[in-house]
């Protein structure tokens, strides 16, 4: 009989973290930032129907970097749990904090399981505040292992998140108008792409933009069309 | 804990049936409710006009021969281009409207596209059919479903019977205790390609006549400032007509009725 080999918990944790980091390093970024009328979400994404940013519930949206299939499963499960909770109690009882805990528990359980690979995703759960300013915006950043923290004003996920955060630290200002906010986000992408070995064109077709507008009706989420992005971001079309 | 198991379905009702049947108690598991007092909603109607459709209802709920509630809401927006109006046992009616709205929105969010108007109408038939147990005991829930069909570019009306039959009307329809009276007015007044103003005018008149003939239907209440609820559905979406506008429509109607013939 062979002796079972011993691997320290630290080693297991480190291996999993390295594995996920390698995966996430390859992924394109998503930026979430507070602007005058709510929260703006911008991602590099050339696809037309598979999104990285999506509506979960009235005031809540989800953004993700990493494997689309894993994100998709969490997205749909989140919508389902939110609808069940809102149907059972009241729509306002569905909050980003509650949803973040659900995701966090699930991702933590998967990351700790012996027989499963950790999820190769990072999430931002965003909830827009009220128009009167009584309730502020909330942005929760969830790492692959379920650990989460609150972000203020802006948050970035994806491979080169740190580089973008450096730019935002310099250039971010409170109460930006939507146009300025979209332009700031695209400028971040252009800057990091200019530094990349294989630069990726930032055009209205290759970025995804959505917002949570606090003044909107019940459903605050709105996805901008390519045409709207072109008008608002004023990026020169590469083609 | 997050359950990923139901990934494959965009049907909210199916998820509730499997995981939370207790939330569907009034729909699925009728106790013997015959003879229990409850609120009844009365007259609702829909009229197609040139830009879309008007869907409206009075605001009264009755409990036997008493007024139960003076400002009940009978018209509910479902998605960007559709709304439901309900008549019958008020509690289950409102619950059905809520479930229907969640179902349609859940589909839209998970699939990324809206459920077609026809698809919504068919699903509603299924909900009405689920209510059969209650209907057999006299607690009938009847919806009138109206929407603007974005593909076909016109307003559409769907009516239902208590066992889930789904029928489409081309021009107008009214249901509820005063439905027949409202229909009589609509029949005489309706013209194809009505303008928005004319459509709202005949809607106001039909509800007036329903309130006149049917003891359960409420008319405009100028003292309490309660007026029938009217919603427009056009390509631009669903919008509610403000109370002031509805009040003006009724002043116009009353002035006409007061004129000596």
CSV table of C-alpha atoms in Angstrom, one decimal:
chain,number,residue,atom,x,y,z
A,1,UNK,CA,0.0,0.0,0.0
A,2,UNK,CA,1.4,3.4,-0.9
A,3,UNK,CA,1.5,6.2,1.6
A,4,UNK,CA,-0.9,9.0,1.0
A,5,UNK,CA,1.2,12.1,0.1
A,6,UNK,CA,0.8,15.2,2.2
A,7,UNK,CA,0.2,18.7,0.7
A,8,UNK,CA,0.0,21.6,3.0
A,9,UNK,CA,-3.2,23.8,2.9
A,10,UNK,CA,-1.1,26.8,2.1
A,11,UNK,CA,0.3,25.0,-0.9
A,12,UNK,CA,-3.1,24.0,-2.2
A,13,UNK,CA,-4.4,27.6,-1.8
A,14,UNK,CA,-1.4,29.0,-3.5
A,15,UNK,CA,-1.7,26.5,-6.4
A,16,UNK,CA,-5.3,27.4,-6.9
A,17,UNK,CA,-4.6,31.1,-6.7
A,18,UNK,CA,-1.8,30.8,-9.3
A,19,UNK,CA,-4.0,28.8,-11.5
A,20,UNK,CA,-6.8,31.4,-11.5
A,21,UNK,CA,-4.3,34.3,-11.8
A,22,UNK,CA,-2.9,32.8,-15.0
A,23,UNK,CA,-6.4,32.5,-16.3
A,24,UNK,CA,-7.5,36.0,-15.4
A,25,UNK,CA,-4.3,37.6,-16.7
A,26,UNK,CA,-5.4,36.8,-20.2
A,27,UNK,CA,-8.8,38.4,-19.8
A,28,UNK,CA,-9.9,41.8,-21.0
A,29,UNK,CA,-10.9,44.3,-18.3
A,30,UNK,CA,-14.2,45.8,-17.1
A,31,UNK,CA,-14.4,49.3,-15.6
A,32,UNK,CA,-17.2,50.4,-13.3
A,33,UNK,CA,-17.3,54.0,-12.3
A,34,UNK,CA,-19.7,56.3,-10.6
A,35,UNK,CA,-20.8,59.3,-12.7
A,36,UNK,CA,-23.3,62.0,-12.2
A,37,UNK,CA,-26.4,60.0,-12.9
A,38,UNK,CA,-25.4,56.6,-11.5
A,39,UNK,CA,-23.0,53.9,-12.4
A,40,UNK,CA,-21.3,53.4,-15.7
A,41,UNK,CA,-19.9,50.1,-16.8
A,42,UNK,CA,-17.5,49.7,-19.8
A,43,UNK,CA,-15.8,46.6,-21.0
A,44,UNK,CA,-13.6,45.6,-23.9
A,45,UNK,CA,-15.7,43.1,-25.7
A,46,UNK,CA,-16.0,42.6,-29.5
A,47,UNK,CA,-18.8,40.1,-29.3
A,48,UNK,CA,-22.3,41.1,-30.1
A,49,UNK,CA,-24.5,38.9,-27.9
A,50,UNK,CA,-22.3,37.5,-25.2
A,51,UNK,CA,-21.9,40.2,-22.7
A,52,UNK,CA,-19.7,40.9,-19.8
A,53,UNK,CA,-22.1,43.3,-18.2
A,54,UNK,CA,-25.7,42.5,-17.5
A,55,UNK,CA,-28.9,43.4,-15.7
A,56,UNK,CA,-29.7,41.3,-12.6
A,57,UNK,CA,-32.6,43.2,-11.0
A,58,UNK,CA,-34.1,46.7,-10.8
A,59,UNK,CA,-31.1,48.5,-9.4
A,60,UNK,CA,-28.5,45.8,-9.7
A,61,UNK,CA,-26.0,44.8,-12.5
A,62,UNK,CA,-23.2,42.3,-12.7
A,63,UNK,CA,-19.9,42.6,-14.5
A,64,UNK,CA,-17.3,39.9,-14.9
A,65,UNK,CA,-13.9,39.2,-16.2
A,66,UNK,CA,-12.9,35.6,-16.9
A,67,UNK,CA,-14.6,32.5,-18.4
A,68,UNK,CA,-17.9,33.4,-20.1
A,69,UNK,CA,-19.6,30.1,-19.4
A,70,UNK,CA,-18.9,30.3,-15.6
A,71,UNK,CA,-20.1,33.9,-15.5
A,72,UNK,CA,-23.2,33.0,-17.5
A,73,UNK,CA,-24.2,30.3,-15.0
A,74,UNK,CA,-23.8,32.8,-12.1
A,75,UNK,CA,-25.6,35.5,-13.9
A,76,UNK,CA,-28.7,33.4,-14.5
A,77,UNK,CA,-28.6,32.0,-11.0
A,78,UNK,CA,-28.4,35.5,-9.6
A,79,UNK,CA,-31.4,36.7,-11.7
A,80,UNK,CA,-33.3,33.7,-10.5
A,81,UNK,CA,-32.6,34.1,-6.8
A,82,UNK,CA,-33.3,37.8,-7.1
A,83,UNK,CA,-36.7,37.3,-8.7
A,84,UNK,CA,-37.6,34.6,-6.2
A,85,UNK,CA,-36.7,36.9,-3.3
A,86,UNK,CA,-38.5,39.9,-4.8
A,87,UNK,CA,-41.6,37.8,-5.6
A,88,UNK,CA,-41.7,36.4,-2.1
A,89,UNK,CA,-41.1,39.7,-0.2
A,90,UNK,CA,-40.8,43.1,-2.0
A,91,UNK,CA,-38.7,44.3,-4.9
A,92,UNK,CA,-36.7,46.7,-2.7
A,93,UNK,CA,-35.6,43.8,-0.5
A,94,UNK,CA,-33.3,42.6,-3.2
A,95,UNK,CA,-29.9,44.2,-2.6
A,96,UNK,CA,-26.4,44.0,-4.0
A,97,UNK,CA,-25.1,43.1,-0.6
A,98,UNK,CA,-27.4,40.1,-0.4
A,99,UNK,CA,-26.5,39.0,-3.9
A,100,UNK,CA,-22.8,39.4,-3.2
A,101,UNK,CA,-23.0,37.1,-0.2
A,102,UNK,CA,-24.7,34.5,-2.4
A,103,UNK,CA,-22.0,34.6,-5.0
A,104,UNK,CA,-19.3,34.8,-2.4
A,105,UNK,CA,-20.5,31.6,-0.6
A,106,UNK,CA,-20.8,29.8,-3.9
A,107,UNK,CA,-17.4,30.8,-5.2
A,108,UNK,CA,-15.8,30.2,-1.9
A,109,UNK,CA,-17.3,26.7,-1.7
A,110,UNK,CA,-16.1,25.8,-5.2
A,111,UNK,CA,-12.6,27.2,-4.5
A,112,UNK,CA,-12.3,25.1,-1.3
A,113,UNK,CA,-13.6,21.9,-2.8
A,114,UNK,CA,-11.0,19.1,-3.2
A,115,UNK,CA,-12.5,17.8,-6.4
A,116,UNK,CA,-13.3,21.0,-8.2
A,117,UNK,CA,-11.4,23.6,-10.1
A,118,UNK,CA,-11.9,27.1,-8.8
A,119,UNK,CA,-14.0,29.5,-10.9
A,120,UNK,CA,-11.8,31.5,-13.2
A,121,UNK,CA,-13.7,34.7,-12.8
A,122,UNK,CA,-13.8,37.9,-10.9
A,123,UNK,CA,-17.1,39.8,-10.4
A,124,UNK,CA,-18.4,43.3,-9.7
A,125,UNK,CA,-21.8,43.4,-8.2
A,126,UNK,CA,-23.1,47.0,-8.7
A,127,UNK,CA,-26.1,48.7,-7.2
A,128,UNK,CA,-27.1,52.2,-8.1
A,129,UNK,CA,-28.1,54.6,-5.3
A,130,UNK,CA,-31.2,56.6,-5.1
A,131,UNK,CA,-31.7,59.8,-7.0
A,132,UNK,CA,-32.1,61.9,-3.8
A,133,UNK,CA,-28.7,60.8,-2.7
A,134,UNK,CA,-30.0,59.2,0.5
A,135,UNK,CA,-28.6,55.8,-0.5
A,136,UNK,CA,-25.2,55.8,-2.2
A,137,UNK,CA,-23.9,53.6,-5.0
A,138,UNK,CA,-22.5,50.2,-4.0
A,139,UNK,CA,-19.8,48.3,-5.8
A,140,UNK,CA,-18.7,44.9,-4.5
A,141,UNK,CA,-15.6,43.3,-5.9
A,142,UNK,CA,-15.6,39.5,-5.6
A,143,UNK,CA,-12.4,37.5,-6.1
A,144,UNK,CA,-12.4,33.9,-7.4
A,145,UNK,CA,-12.3,32.4,-3.9
A,146,UNK,CA,-15.3,34.3,-2.7
A,147,UNK,CA,-13.5,37.0,-0.8
A,148,UNK,CA,-15.1,40.3,-1.4
A,149,UNK,CA,-14.7,43.9,-0.6
A,150,UNK,CA,-16.5,47.2,-1.2
A,151,UNK,CA,-15.1,49.6,-3.8
A,152,UNK,CA,-15.6,53.3,-3.8
A,153,UNK,CA,-16.3,55.4,-6.9
A,154,UNK,CA,-14.6,53.1,-9.4
A,155,UNK,CA,-13.5,49.5,-9.7
A,156,UNK,CA,-11.6,47.5,-12.3
A,157,UNK,CA,-11.4,43.8,-12.9
A,158,UNK,CA,-9.4,41.8,-15.5
A,159,UNK,CA,-5.8,41.1,-16.4
A,160,UNK,CA,-4.4,44.7,-16.4
A,161,UNK,CA,-6.7,46.1,-13.8
A,162,UNK,CA,-3.8,47.6,-11.8
A,163,UNK,CA,-2.6,49.7,-14.7
A,164,UNK,CA,-6.1,51.0,-15.3
A,165,UNK,CA,-6.6,51.7,-11.6
A,166,UNK,CA,-3.4,53.8,-11.8
A,167,UNK,CA,-4.9,55.9,-14.6
A,168,UNK,CA,-8.2,56.3,-12.8
A,169,UNK,CA,-6.4,57.4,-9.7
A,170,UNK,CA,-5.0,60.3,-11.6
A,171,UNK,CA,-7.9,61.2,-13.8
A,172,UNK,CA,-11.1,60.2,-12.1
A,173,UNK,CA,-13.3,63.1,-10.9
A,174,UNK,CA,-16.7,63.2,-9.1
A,175,UNK,CA,-19.9,64.0,-10.9
A,176,UNK,CA,-18.7,63.3,-14.4
A,177,UNK,CA,-21.3,63.5,-17.1
A,178,UNK,CA,-22.0,60.3,-18.9
A,179,UNK,CA,-20.1,61.4,-22.0
A,180,UNK,CA,-17.0,62.3,-20.0
A,181,UNK,CA,-17.2,59.1,-18.0
A,182,UNK,CA,-17.4,57.0,-21.2
A,183,UNK,CA,-14.5,58.9,-22.7
A,184,UNK,CA,-12.4,58.4,-19.5
A,185,UNK,CA,-13.0,54.7,-19.6
A,186,UNK,CA,-12.2,54.4,-23.3
A,187,UNK,CA,-9.1,56.5,-22.7
A,188,UNK,CA,-8.0,53.9,-20.1
A,189,UNK,CA,-8.5,51.1,-22.6
A,190,UNK,CA,-6.6,53.0,-25.3
A,191,UNK,CA,-3.7,53.7,-23.0
A,192,UNK,CA,-3.2,50.1,-21.9
A,193,UNK,CA,-3.7,48.8,-25.4
A,194,UNK,CA,-1.1,51.2,-26.7
A,195,UNK,CA,1.3,49.6,-24.3
A,196,UNK,CA,0.4,46.1,-25.3
A,197,UNK,CA,2.4,43.9,-27.6
A,198,UNK,CA,-0.6,43.1,-29.7
A,199,UNK,CA,-2.7,46.2,-29.5
A,200,UNK,CA,-6.4,45.7,-29.7
A,201,UNK,CA,-8.5,48.4,-31.4
A,202,UNK,CA,-10.9,50.3,-29.3
A,203,UNK,CA,-13.9,51.2,-31.5
A,204,UNK,CA,-17.6,51.4,-30.8
A,205,UNK,CA,-17.8,47.8,-32.0
A,206,UNK,CA,-15.3,46.5,-29.6
A,207,UNK,CA,-16.4,48.0,-26.4
A,208,UNK,CA,-19.5,47.2,-24.4
A,209,UNK,CA,-21.2,50.0,-22.4
A,210,UNK,CA,-24.1,49.9,-20.0
A,211,UNK,CA,-25.3,52.1,-17.2
A,212,UNK,CA,-27.5,52.0,-14.1
A,213,UNK,CA,-29.2,55.4,-14.1
A,214,UNK,CA,-30.7,56.4,-10.8
A,215,UNK,CA,-33.4,58.6,-12.4
A,216,UNK,CA,-34.7,55.8,-14.6
A,217,UNK,CA,-38.0,54.0,-13.9
A,218,UNK,CA,-38.0,50.8,-12.0
A,219,UNK,CA,-35.5,49.0,-14.2
A,220,UNK,CA,-32.4,51.2,-14.0
A,221,UNK,CA,-30.2,49.2,-16.3
A,222,UNK,CA,-29.6,50.3,-19.9
A,223,UNK,CA,-27.3,48.9,-22.5
A,224,UNK,CA,-26.0,51.4,-25.0
A,225,UNK,CA,-26.2,50.5,-28.7
A,226,UNK,CA,-23.1,50.6,-30.9
A,227,UNK,CA,-24.5,53.8,-32.5
A,228,UNK,CA,-25.0,55.5,-29.1
A,229,UNK,CA,-21.5,54.5,-28.1
A,230,UNK,CA,-20.1,56.0,-31.3
A,231,UNK,CA,-21.9,59.2,-30.7
A,232,UNK,CA,-21.1,59.5,-27.0
A,233,UNK,CA,-17.5,58.3,-27.0
A,234,UNK,CA,-16.5,59.9,-30.2
A,235,UNK,CA,-13.9,57.3,-30.9
A,236,UNK,CA,-12.6,57.3,-34.4
A,237,UNK,CA,-13.8,54.2,-36.1
A,238,UNK,CA,-10.8,52.2,-37.1
A,239,UNK,CA,-12.5,50.8,-40.2
B,1,UNK,CA,-26.9,28.9,-1.1
B,2,UNK,CA,-26.8,29.5,-4.8
B,3,UNK,CA,-28.3,26.7,-6.8
B,4,UNK,CA,-27.0,26.4,-10.4
B,5,UNK,CA,-29.2,23.4,-11.2
B,6,UNK,CA,-32.0,25.2,-12.9
B,7,UNK,CA,-29.8,26.7,-15.5
B,8,UNK,CA,-31.6,25.5,-18.5
B,9,UNK,CA,-34.9,27.2,-18.0
B,10,UNK,CA,-36.1,30.7,-18.6
B,11,UNK,CA,-39.5,29.8,-17.1
B,12,UNK,CA,-39.9,31.4,-13.7
B,13,UNK,CA,-43.2,29.6,-13.0
B,14,UNK,CA,-41.4,26.2,-13.5
B,15,UNK,CA,-38.7,27.2,-11.0
B,16,UNK,CA,-41.3,28.3,-8.4
B,17,UNK,CA,-43.2,25.1,-8.9
B,18,UNK,CA,-40.1,23.0,-8.2
B,19,UNK,CA,-38.5,25.0,-5.5
B,20,UNK,CA,-41.1,27.2,-3.9
B,21,UNK,CA,-44.6,25.6,-4.4
B,22,UNK,CA,-45.8,27.4,-1.3
B,23,UNK,CA,-45.5,30.8,-3.2
B,24,UNK,CA,-48.1,29.5,-5.7
B,25,UNK,CA,-50.6,28.4,-3.1
B,26,UNK,CA,-53.5,30.4,-4.4
B,27,UNK,CA,-52.8,29.4,-7.9
B,28,UNK,CA,-52.1,25.7,-7.5
B,29,UNK,CA,-53.7,24.4,-4.3
B,30,UNK,CA,-57.3,25.6,-3.9
B,31,UNK,CA,-58.8,25.1,-0.5
B,32,UNK,CA,-62.6,25.2,-0.3
B,33,UNK,CA,-63.1,28.9,-0.6
B,34,UNK,CA,-66.7,29.0,-1.7
B,35,UNK,CA,-68.6,31.6,0.2
B,36,UNK,CA,-65.6,33.3,1.8
B,37,UNK,CA,-65.8,37.1,1.4
B,38,UNK,CA,-63.4,38.6,-0.9
B,39,UNK,CA,-62.9,41.7,-3.1
B,40,UNK,CA,-64.0,41.6,-6.7
B,41,UNK,CA,-62.7,43.8,-9.5
B,42,UNK,CA,-65.1,44.9,-12.1
B,43,UNK,CA,-64.8,46.5,-15.5
B,44,UNK,CA,-61.7,46.7,-17.7
B,45,UNK,CA,-61.4,47.2,-21.4
B,46,UNK,CA,-59.0,47.8,-24.3
B,47,UNK,CA,-59.4,49.7,-27.6
B,48,UNK,CA,-57.1,49.7,-30.6
B,49,UNK,CA,-56.4,53.1,-32.1
B,50,UNK,CA,-54.2,54.4,-34.9
B,51,UNK,CA,-51.0,54.5,-32.9
B,52,UNK,CA,-51.5,51.5,-30.7
B,53,UNK,CA,-53.9,50.6,-28.0
B,54,UNK,CA,-55.6,52.0,-24.9
B,55,UNK,CA,-56.1,49.7,-21.9
B,56,UNK,CA,-58.2,50.9,-19.0
B,57,UNK,CA,-60.3,50.0,-16.0
B,58,UNK,CA,-62.4,51.6,-13.3
B,59,UNK,CA,-61.0,51.8,-9.8
B,60,UNK,CA,-63.6,50.1,-7.6
B,61,UNK,CA,-63.5,46.7,-5.9
B,62,UNK,CA,-66.6,45.4,-4.3
B,63,UNK,CA,-67.2,43.0,-1.4
B,64,UNK,CA,-70.7,41.6,-1.9
B,65,UNK,CA,-72.9,44.7,-2.1
B,66,UNK,CA,-70.4,46.9,-0.4
B,67,UNK,CA,-67.6,49.0,-1.8
B,68,UNK,CA,-64.5,47.2,-0.7
B,69,UNK,CA,-61.8,49.5,-2.2
B,70,UNK,CA,-62.2,52.8,-4.2
B,71,UNK,CA,-58.8,53.0,-5.8
B,72,UNK,CA,-57.7,49.5,-6.6
B,73,UNK,CA,-55.3,49.2,-9.5
B,74,UNK,CA,-56.6,46.9,-12.3
B,75,UNK,CA,-54.1,47.7,-15.1
B,76,UNK,CA,-50.5,46.5,-14.8
B,77,UNK,CA,-47.7,47.1,-17.1
B,78,UNK,CA,-46.0,43.8,-18.1
B,79,UNK,CA,-43.1,44.7,-20.3
B,80,UNK,CA,-42.2,47.7,-22.5
B,81,UNK,CA,-45.0,47.0,-24.9
B,82,UNK,CA,-47.7,45.1,-23.0
B,83,UNK,CA,-50.1,45.5,-20.1
B,84,UNK,CA,-52.7,43.4,-18.4
B,85,UNK,CA,-56.1,44.4,-17.0
B,86,UNK,CA,-57.8,42.1,-14.6
B,87,UNK,CA,-61.4,41.3,-13.5
B,88,UNK,CA,-62.6,38.9,-10.9
B,89,UNK,CA,-61.4,37.9,-7.4
B,90,UNK,CA,-59.0,40.7,-6.7
B,91,UNK,CA,-56.4,38.9,-4.6
B,92,UNK,CA,-55.6,36.1,-7.0
B,93,UNK,CA,-56.0,38.6,-9.9
B,94,UNK,CA,-53.2,40.9,-8.6
B,95,UNK,CA,-51.0,37.9,-7.8
B,96,UNK,CA,-51.5,36.6,-11.3
B,97,UNK,CA,-50.5,40.0,-12.8
B,98,UNK,CA,-47.4,40.1,-10.6
B,99,UNK,CA,-46.4,36.5,-11.5
B,100,UNK,CA,-47.0,37.2,-15.2
B,101,UNK,CA,-44.8,40.4,-15.0
B,102,UNK,CA,-42.0,38.6,-13.3
B,103,UNK,CA,-42.2,35.7,-15.7
B,104,UNK,CA,-41.9,37.9,-18.8
B,105,UNK,CA,-39.1,40.0,-17.3
B,106,UNK,CA,-37.2,36.9,-16.1
B,107,UNK,CA,-37.4,35.5,-19.7
B,108,UNK,CA,-36.1,38.8,-21.1
B,109,UNK,CA,-33.2,39.1,-18.7
B,110,UNK,CA,-32.0,35.5,-19.0
B,111,UNK,CA,-32.5,35.1,-22.7
B,112,UNK,CA,-31.4,38.6,-23.6
B,113,UNK,CA,-34.4,39.2,-25.8
B,114,UNK,CA,-38.1,40.0,-25.1
B,115,UNK,CA,-40.7,37.3,-25.1
B,116,UNK,CA,-42.9,37.9,-28.2
B,117,UNK,CA,-46.4,39.4,-27.6
B,118,UNK,CA,-47.9,36.1,-28.9
B,119,UNK,CA,-45.6,34.2,-26.5
B,120,UNK,CA,-46.7,36.3,-23.6
B,121,UNK,CA,-50.4,35.8,-24.6
B,122,UNK,CA,-49.9,32.0,-24.7
B,123,UNK,CA,-48.2,31.9,-21.3
B,124,UNK,CA,-51.0,33.9,-19.8
B,125,UNK,CA,-53.5,31.3,-21.0
B,126,UNK,CA,-51.4,28.8,-19.1
B,127,UNK,CA,-51.6,30.9,-15.9
B,128,UNK,CA,-55.4,31.3,-16.3
B,129,UNK,CA,-55.7,27.5,-16.8
B,130,UNK,CA,-53.7,27.0,-13.5
B,131,UNK,CA,-56.4,28.9,-11.7
B,132,UNK,CA,-59.1,26.4,-12.7
B,133,UNK,CA,-59.4,25.0,-9.2
B,134,UNK,CA,-60.3,28.4,-7.8
B,135,UNK,CA,-62.5,29.2,-10.8
B,136,UNK,CA,-64.6,26.1,-10.1
B,137,UNK,CA,-65.4,27.5,-6.7
B,138,UNK,CA,-66.5,30.8,-8.1
B,139,UNK,CA,-63.2,32.6,-7.6
B,140,UNK,CA,-62.7,33.5,-11.3
B,141,UNK,CA,-59.7,35.4,-12.4
B,142,UNK,CA,-60.0,36.8,-15.9
B,143,UNK,CA,-57.4,38.9,-17.6
B,144,UNK,CA,-57.6,41.1,-20.7
B,145,UNK,CA,-54.2,41.3,-22.3
B,146,UNK,CA,-53.1,44.1,-24.6
B,147,UNK,CA,-49.9,45.0,-26.3
B,148,UNK,CA,-48.3,46.8,-29.2
B,149,UNK,CA,-46.9,44.2,-31.5
B,150,UNK,CA,-43.6,45.7,-32.6
B,151,UNK,CA,-43.1,43.3,-35.5
B,152,UNK,CA,-46.6,43.8,-36.9
B,153,UNK,CA,-46.8,47.5,-35.9
B,154,UNK,CA,-50.3,47.5,-34.4
B,155,UNK,CA,-52.1,47.1,-31.1
B,156,UNK,CA,-53.5,43.6,-30.3
B,157,UNK,CA,-56.0,42.4,-27.7
B,158,UNK,CA,-56.3,38.9,-26.2
B,159,UNK,CA,-59.2,37.8,-24.1
B,160,UNK,CA,-59.5,34.6,-22.1
B,161,UNK,CA,-62.1,32.2,-20.7
B,162,UNK,CA,-61.9,30.7,-17.2
B,163,UNK,CA,-60.5,27.4,-18.5
B,164,UNK,CA,-57.6,29.0,-20.3
B,165,UNK,CA,-59.0,29.5,-23.8
B,166,UNK,CA,-57.2,32.3,-25.6
B,167,UNK,CA,-59.0,34.4,-28.2
B,168,UNK,CA,-57.8,37.5,-30.1
B,169,UNK,CA,-60.0,40.5,-30.7
B,170,UNK,CA,-59.2,43.0,-33.5
B,171,UNK,CA,-60.7,46.2,-32.4
B,172,UNK,CA,-61.9,46.4,-28.8
B,173,UNK,CA,-63.1,44.3,-25.9
B,174,UNK,CA,-64.3,44.7,-22.3
B,175,UNK,CA,-64.6,42.2,-19.5
B,176,UNK,CA,-65.8,42.1,-15.9
B,177,UNK,CA,-69.2,42.7,-14.3
B,178,UNK,CA,-69.8,45.9,-16.4
B,179,UNK,CA,-68.0,44.4,-19.5
B,180,UNK,CA,-71.2,43.9,-21.4
B,181,UNK,CA,-72.4,47.4,-20.9
B,182,UNK,CA,-69.0,48.8,-21.9
B,183,UNK,CA,-69.0,46.6,-25.0
B,184,UNK,CA,-72.4,47.9,-26.0
B,185,UNK,CA,-71.0,51.5,-26.0
B,186,UNK,CA,-67.7,50.5,-27.7
B,187,UNK,CA,-69.8,48.7,-30.4
B,188,UNK,CA,-71.7,51.9,-31.3
B,189,UNK,CA,-68.7,54.3,-30.9
B,190,UNK,CA,-65.8,52.4,-32.3
B,191,UNK,CA,-64.3,53.4,-35.7
B,192,UNK,CA,-61.2,52.0,-37.3
B,193,UNK,CA,-58.1,54.3,-37.1
B,194,UNK,CA,-59.3,56.3,-34.1
B,195,UNK,CA,-57.1,59.2,-33.0
B,196,UNK,CA,-55.7,59.0,-29.5
B,197,UNK,CA,-58.1,61.7,-28.3
B,198,UNK,CA,-61.2,60.0,-29.8
B,199,UNK,CA,-60.1,56.6,-28.5
B,200,UNK,CA,-59.7,58.0,-24.9
B,201,UNK,CA,-63.1,59.6,-25.3
B,202,UNK,CA,-64.9,56.4,-26.1
B,203,UNK,CA,-63.0,54.6,-23.4
B,204,UNK,CA,-64.2,57.2,-20.9
B,205,UNK,CA,-67.8,56.9,-22.2
B,206,UNK,CA,-67.8,53.1,-22.1
B,207,UNK,CA,-66.6,53.1,-18.5
B,208,UNK,CA,-69.2,55.7,-17.7
B,209,UNK,CA,-72.0,53.5,-19.2
B,210,UNK,CA,-70.6,50.5,-17.3
B,211,UNK,CA,-70.8,52.4,-14.1
B,212,UNK,CA,-74.2,53.6,-15.0
B,213,UNK,CA,-75.7,50.2,-15.6
B,214,UNK,CA,-73.6,47.9,-13.3
B,215,UNK,CA,-73.8,48.4,-9.5
B,216,UNK,CA,-70.2,47.1,-9.0
B,217,UNK,CA,-68.4,49.4,-11.4
B,218,UNK,CA,-67.2,52.8,-10.2
B,219,UNK,CA,-67.5,56.0,-12.2
B,220,UNK,CA,-65.2,59.1,-12.0
B,221,UNK,CA,-65.1,60.4,-8.4
B,222,UNK,CA,-64.6,64.2,-8.6
B,223,UNK,CA,-64.9,64.6,-4.8
B,224,UNK,CA,-62.1,62.1,-3.9
B,225,UNK,CA,-60.3,62.8,-7.2
B,226,UNK,CA,-60.3,59.1,-8.2
B,227,UNK,CA,-60.6,58.5,-11.9
B,228,UNK,CA,-60.4,55.4,-14.1
B,229,UNK,CA,-56.9,54.3,-15.0
B,230,UNK,CA,-56.0,54.5,-18.7
B,231,UNK,CA,-52.7,53.4,-20.2
B,232,UNK,CA,-51.5,53.9,-23.8
B,233,UNK,CA,-49.3,51.3,-25.4
B,234,UNK,CA,-47.5,52.5,-28.6
B,235,UNK,CA,-44.2,51.8,-30.3
B,236,UNK,CA,-42.6,54.2,-27.7
B,237,UNK,CA,-43.8,52.0,-24.8
B,238,UNK,CA,-46.5,52.1,-22.1
B,239,UNK,CA,-47.6,55.4,-20.6
B,240,UNK,CA,-50.2,56.2,-18.1
B,241,UNK,CA,-52.7,59.0,-18.8
B,242,UNK,CA,-52.5,61.6,-16.0
B,243,UNK,CA,-55.6,62.0,-13.7
B,244,UNK,CA,-56.1,65.6,-14.9
B,245,UNK,CA,-56.5,64.5,-18.5
B,246,UNK,CA,-58.9,61.7,-17.5
B,247,UNK,CA,-60.9,64.3,-15.4
B,248,UNK,CA,-61.0,66.6,-18.5
B,249,UNK,CA,-62.3,63.8,-20.6
B,250,UNK,CA,-65.1,63.2,-18.1
B,251,UNK,CA,-66.0,66.9,-17.9
B,252,UNK,CA,-66.3,66.9,-21.7
B,253,UNK,CA,-68.5,63.8,-21.6
B,254,UNK,CA,-70.7,65.2,-18.8
B,255,UNK,CA,-71.1,68.5,-20.7
B,256,UNK,CA,-72.3,66.6,-23.7
B,257,UNK,CA,-74.7,64.4,-21.7
B,258,UNK,CA,-76.2,67.5,-20.0
B,259,UNK,CA,-77.2,69.1,-23.3
B,260,UNK,CA,-80.9,68.9,-23.9
B,261,UNK,CA,-81.8,66.6,-26.7
